[in-house]
Coordinates of C-alpha atoms in Angstrom, one line a residue:
Chain A
Q1 CA -4.5 -18.4 5.6
V2 CA -1.8 -17.3 3.1
Q3 CA 1.1 -19.6 3.1
L4 CA 4.1 -19.2 0.9
V5 CA 6.7 -22.1 1.1
E6 CA 10.0 -21.7 -0.5
S7 CA 12.2 -24.6 -1.8
G8 CA 15.4 -25.1 -3.9
G9 CA 18.1 -23.5 -1.8
G10 CA 21.5 -25.0 -1.3
V11 CA 25.1 -24.7 -1.8
V12 CA 26.4 -23.8 -5.3
Q13 CA 29.7 -22.9 -6.7
P14 CA 30.5 -19.4 -8.0
G15 CA 29.4 -19.1 -11.5
G16 CA 26.7 -21.9 -11.0
S17 CA 22.9 -21.9 -11.4
L18 CA 20.0 -22.5 -8.9
R19 CA 16.3 -22.4 -9.3
L20 CA 14.0 -21.4 -6.4
S21 CA 10.4 -22.2 -6.2
C22 CA 7.6 -20.9 -4.0
A23 CA 4.3 -22.9 -3.5
A24 CA 1.5 -20.5 -2.7
S25 CA -1.7 -21.3 -1.0
G26 CA -4.6 -19.7 0.9
F27 CA -5.3 -17.0 -1.6
T28 CA -6.1 -16.6 -5.3
F29 CA -2.5 -16.5 -6.6
S30 CA -3.4 -15.6 -10.1
S31 CA -4.8 -12.3 -8.8
Y32 CA -1.6 -10.9 -7.1
G33 CA 1.9 -9.8 -8.0
M34 CA 4.6 -11.5 -6.3
H35 CA 8.1 -10.5 -5.2
W36 CA 11.4 -12.2 -4.3
V37 CA 13.4 -10.4 -1.5
R38 CA 16.8 -11.6 -0.1
Q39 CA 18.8 -10.9 3.1
A40 CA 22.5 -11.6 3.3
P41 CA 23.7 -13.1 6.5
G42 CA 23.5 -10.3 9.3
K43 CA 22.5 -7.7 6.8
G44 CA 19.2 -6.0 5.8
L45 CA 16.5 -6.7 3.4
E46 CA 17.3 -6.2 -0.4
W47 CA 14.5 -6.3 -3.0
V48 CA 15.2 -8.7 -5.8
A49 CA 12.4 -9.0 -8.3
F50 CA 8.8 -8.6 -9.0
I51 CA 6.1 -10.2 -11.4
R52 CA 2.7 -8.9 -12.1
Y53 CA -0.3 -11.1 -11.3
D54 CA -0.5 -12.3 -14.9
G55 CA 3.3 -12.4 -15.6
S56 CA 2.9 -9.6 -18.1
N57 CA 5.6 -7.4 -16.6
K58 CA 8.7 -8.2 -14.6
Y59 CA 11.1 -6.1 -12.7
Y60 CA 14.6 -6.7 -11.3
G61 CA 17.0 -5.1 -9.0
D62 CA 20.3 -3.8 -10.6
S63 CA 22.4 -6.3 -8.8
V64 CA 20.7 -9.3 -10.3
K65 CA 19.5 -7.9 -13.7
G66 CA 20.5 -10.1 -16.6
R67 CA 21.3 -13.1 -14.3
F68 CA 18.2 -13.9 -12.5
T69 CA 14.6 -14.6 -14.0
I70 CA 11.4 -14.5 -12.3
S71 CA 8.5 -16.5 -13.5
R72 CA 5.0 -17.9 -12.4
D73 CA 2.7 -20.8 -13.1
N74 CA -0.9 -19.6 -12.3
S75 CA -2.1 -23.2 -12.9
K76 CA 0.1 -24.6 -10.3
N77 CA 0.2 -21.7 -7.9
T78 CA 3.8 -21.4 -7.9
L79 CA 6.5 -18.7 -8.2
D80 CA 10.2 -19.4 -9.4
L81 CA 13.5 -17.7 -9.5
Q82 CA 16.1 -18.8 -11.9
M83 CA 19.5 -17.7 -10.7
N84 CA 22.6 -18.0 -13.1
S85 CA 26.0 -16.7 -13.0
L86 CA 25.9 -17.0 -9.2
R87 CA 28.5 -14.9 -7.1
A88 CA 29.4 -15.0 -3.5
E89 CA 27.5 -11.8 -2.9
D90 CA 24.3 -13.5 -3.9
T91 CA 24.6 -15.6 -0.7
A92 CA 21.4 -15.0 1.2
V93 CA 18.1 -16.1 2.6
Y94 CA 15.7 -15.6 -0.2
Y95 CA 12.1 -14.9 0.6
C96 CA 9.0 -15.2 -1.7
A97 CA 6.6 -12.5 -0.8
K98 CA 3.0 -11.7 -1.8
D99 CA 2.2 -8.3 -3.1
R100 CA -1.0 -6.3 -1.9
S101 CA -2.2 -5.7 -5.4
G102 CA -3.3 -2.3 -6.3
S103 CA -0.9 -0.7 -3.4
Y104 CA 2.2 -2.6 -4.5
F105 CA 3.7 -3.4 -0.9
I106 CA 4.4 -6.7 0.5
D107 CA 1.7 -8.0 2.9
Y108 CA 2.9 -11.7 3.3
W109 CA 6.2 -13.3 3.3
G110 CA 7.4 -17.0 3.2
Q111 CA 10.0 -18.4 5.8
G112 CA 12.7 -18.1 3.1
T113 CA 15.3 -20.6 1.7
L114 CA 19.1 -20.2 2.1
V115 CA 21.3 -19.9 -1.0
T116 CA 25.2 -20.3 -0.3
V117 CA 27.5 -19.5 -3.1
S118 CA 30.9 -20.9 -2.4
S119 CA 33.6 -22.9 -3.7
Chain B
E1 CA 16.4 5.3 -6.8
I2 CA 14.9 6.4 -3.5
V3 CA 17.2 5.8 -0.5
M4 CA 15.6 5.1 2.9
T5 CA 17.5 6.1 6.0
Q6 CA 16.5 4.7 9.4
S7 CA 17.6 5.9 12.8
P8 CA 18.9 4.9 15.3
A9 CA 20.5 1.9 14.1
T10 CA 20.1 0.5 17.8
L11 CA 17.5 1.5 20.2
S12 CA 17.9 0.4 23.9
V13 CA 14.6 0.5 25.7
S14 CA 13.3 -1.0 28.9
P15 CA 10.0 -3.0 28.9
G16 CA 7.0 -0.8 29.3
E17 CA 8.7 2.2 27.9
R18 CA 7.9 4.0 24.6
A19 CA 10.1 3.4 21.6
T20 CA 10.2 6.0 18.7
L21 CA 12.0 4.9 15.3
S22 CA 12.6 7.2 12.4
C23 CA 12.7 6.7 8.7
R24 CA 13.7 9.3 6.2
A25 CA 13.3 9.1 2.4
S26 CA 15.7 10.8 -0.2
Q27 CA 12.6 12.1 -1.8
S28 CA 9.0 12.4 -1.2
V29 CA 7.2 8.9 -1.1
S30 CA 3.9 10.6 -0.2
S31 CA 2.2 8.0 2.3
N32 CA 3.5 5.1 0.4
L33 CA 5.6 3.8 3.4
A34 CA 5.3 0.4 5.0
W35 CA 6.9 -1.0 8.4
Y36 CA 8.0 -4.4 8.9
Q37 CA 9.0 -6.4 12.2
Q38 CA 11.7 -9.1 12.0
K39 CA 12.5 -11.4 15.0
P40 CA 15.7 -13.6 14.9
G41 CA 15.4 -16.6 12.5
Q42 CA 12.0 -15.5 11.3
A43 CA 10.5 -13.9 8.3
P44 CA 9.5 -10.0 8.3
R45 CA 6.0 -9.3 9.2
L46 CA 4.0 -6.4 8.0
L47 CA 3.1 -4.0 10.8
I48 CA 2.0 -0.7 9.0
Y49 CA 1.1 0.4 5.5
G50 CA 0.0 3.7 4.1
A51 CA 2.4 5.1 6.7
S52 CA -0.2 4.9 9.5
T53 CA -2.5 2.0 8.8
R54 CA -2.0 -1.2 11.0
A55 CA -2.2 -4.4 9.4
T56 CA -4.5 -7.2 10.4
G57 CA -3.8 -8.4 13.8
I58 CA -1.2 -5.8 14.7
P59 CA -1.7 -4.4 18.3
A60 CA -2.7 -0.9 18.9
R61 CA 0.4 0.0 20.7
F62 CA 2.2 0.1 17.2
S63 CA 1.5 3.4 15.4
G64 CA 3.0 5.1 12.4
S65 CA 3.0 8.7 11.3
G66 CA 4.4 11.0 8.8
S67 CA 4.3 11.7 5.1
G68 CA 6.5 13.0 2.4
T69 CA 10.1 12.3 3.6
E70 CA 9.8 11.9 7.3
F71 CA 8.2 8.9 9.0
T72 CA 8.0 7.6 12.5
L73 CA 7.0 4.2 14.0
T74 CA 6.1 4.4 17.7
I75 CA 5.6 1.5 20.1
S76 CA 3.8 2.9 23.0
S77 CA 4.7 0.4 25.8
L78 CA 7.3 -2.2 24.7
Q79 CA 6.4 -5.8 25.4
S80 CA 9.0 -8.6 25.5
E81 CA 7.9 -9.7 22.1
D82 CA 8.6 -6.6 20.7
F83 CA 12.3 -6.7 20.8
A84 CA 13.2 -7.1 17.2
V85 CA 14.6 -5.2 14.0
Y86 CA 12.2 -3.0 12.3
Y87 CA 12.5 -1.9 8.6
C88 CA 10.7 0.7 6.7
Q89 CA 10.0 0.3 3.0
Q90 CA 8.9 2.7 0.3
Y91 CA 6.5 1.6 -2.5
S92 CA 6.0 5.0 -4.2
N93 CA 8.5 5.1 -6.9
W94 CA 9.4 1.6 -8.1
P95 CA 11.2 -0.3 -9.2
P96 CA 13.3 -0.6 -7.1
W97 CA 11.3 -1.1 -3.9
T98 CA 13.7 -0.2 -1.3
F99 CA 14.0 -0.7 2.3
G100 CA 15.9 1.2 5.1
Q101 CA 18.7 -0.8 6.7
G102 CA 16.8 -1.3 9.8
T103 CA 16.6 -0.4 13.6
K104 CA 17.3 -3.1 16.2
V105 CA 15.3 -2.5 19.3
E106 CA 17.0 -4.2 22.2
I107 CA 16.3 -4.8 25.9
K108 CA 17.9 -1.8 28.0

């Protein structure tokens, strides 16, 4: 079955950096686009970034554009999110999510990793 | 950017009753609409895609309808495990993929 396991969350100071990772299993990782979606405490879902199956195209939400970078390693079945210049408003649970390729909606989600930006 | 608006924000329903949740798009998304369920402390789970197709393993009491800008998620007879927050998401015009703000279904 599809498994997505995020890691790398923690507490970071404003202006700092953090790198999240997602280990994927149970499907052919190299055939599917992948997303990062976040959820601030007590709030709704916000799409963050998407990368195509082969890494050829990457897309970002306006709130993270220029600060976050999505990447993948299809040889290791891993998805990453490099987060720089972090702000208090980036505090959230970050979910790794699998795209239903060809249709471009999310069909599986990881359990999430909490990022807290605070001094 | 397509804005998704859900109503109501909170729906109070007794077990066994029907729940009807609404989602409106600021412009047509055709049938490119998904519904997700999220329970406290858990990740979201896909319920419906293509506005009306149930995802694998989703009970028949969940149904979706609509197209264009108006969509509905109906839970025909609420079970205790259905009390949760429900989100709609459009995947017609991206980026960005956009979610509604959620509807919380609570026990009356």
